[in-house]
XYZ file of C-alpha atoms in Angstrom:
81
model
C -56.373 15.249 -100.018
C -56.748 16.220 -96.358
C -55.593 19.741 -95.709
C -52.076 19.158 -94.687
C -51.751 17.287 -97.985
C -53.245 20.488 -99.978
C -50.927 22.698 -98.117
C -48.036 20.433 -99.193
C -49.398 20.455 -103.027
C -49.491 24.355 -102.742
C -46.001 24.683 -101.403
C -44.497 22.655 -103.818
C -46.332 24.254 -106.969
C -45.140 27.766 -105.160
C -41.660 26.309 -104.928
C -41.578 24.896 -108.368
C -42.834 29.247 -109.493
C -39.556 30.253 -107.848
C -37.770 27.874 -109.852
C -39.299 28.804 -113.085
C -38.417 32.529 -112.525
C -34.837 31.430 -111.656
C -34.437 29.271 -115.011
C -35.696 32.187 -116.969
C -32.989 34.825 -115.214
C -30.362 32.329 -115.645
C -31.462 31.464 -119.474
C -32.036 28.011 -118.541
C -35.700 28.639 -120.394
C -36.950 30.925 -122.769
C -40.050 33.825 -121.701
C -42.666 31.642 -123.818
C -41.947 29.032 -121.797
C -41.845 30.040 -118.157
C -45.313 31.547 -119.374
C -46.941 28.153 -120.054
C -45.509 26.796 -116.809
C -46.320 29.511 -114.958
C -50.137 29.507 -116.327
C -50.328 25.417 -115.888
C -48.687 26.375 -112.430
C -51.356 28.856 -111.551
C -54.498 26.980 -112.817
C -53.413 24.377 -110.427
C -52.839 26.325 -107.307
C -56.434 27.788 -107.769
C -57.879 24.707 -107.772
C -55.914 24.104 -104.789
C -57.301 26.882 -103.072
C -60.718 26.176 -103.961
C -60.573 22.724 -102.433
C -58.630 23.833 -99.516
C -61.531 26.574 -99.041
C -64.646 24.261 -100.029
C -63.376 21.299 -97.359
C -62.601 24.285 -94.252
C -66.138 25.588 -95.043
C -67.896 22.074 -95.205
C -65.637 21.758 -91.447
C -67.416 25.177 -90.265
C -70.961 23.751 -90.988
C -70.719 20.378 -89.472
C -70.290 18.570 -92.784
C -67.792 15.912 -93.966
C -64.929 17.432 -95.568
C -63.911 14.436 -97.615
C -66.773 15.171 -99.863
C -65.022 18.575 -101.148
C -63.926 18.214 -104.966
C -61.535 19.570 -107.292
C -63.720 21.524 -109.600
C -62.465 22.266 -113.033
C -59.869 25.448 -113.540
C -62.041 27.371 -115.645
C -64.619 27.402 -112.820
C -61.945 28.473 -109.929
C -59.626 30.642 -112.212
C -57.724 33.705 -110.503
C -59.178 32.410 -106.818
C -58.967 35.386 -104.734
C -58.930 34.214 -100.817
């Protein structure tokens, strides 16, 4: 994935988070379902942010950003960037 694709995926996942919260507020889903799905989204978002960070770092230091790889969610959990 290139930078634009990663950013588009992040935007989609943020929109999905909003939809989940709206679905909970309107009673379409229960809080357990919301929390489970939000957890999945948060892990995927952490991975996307990490991949984007890796790509940018590789570019900055003259390396090939296409060599950046998605790392396991356990490795990038709770990414703060």
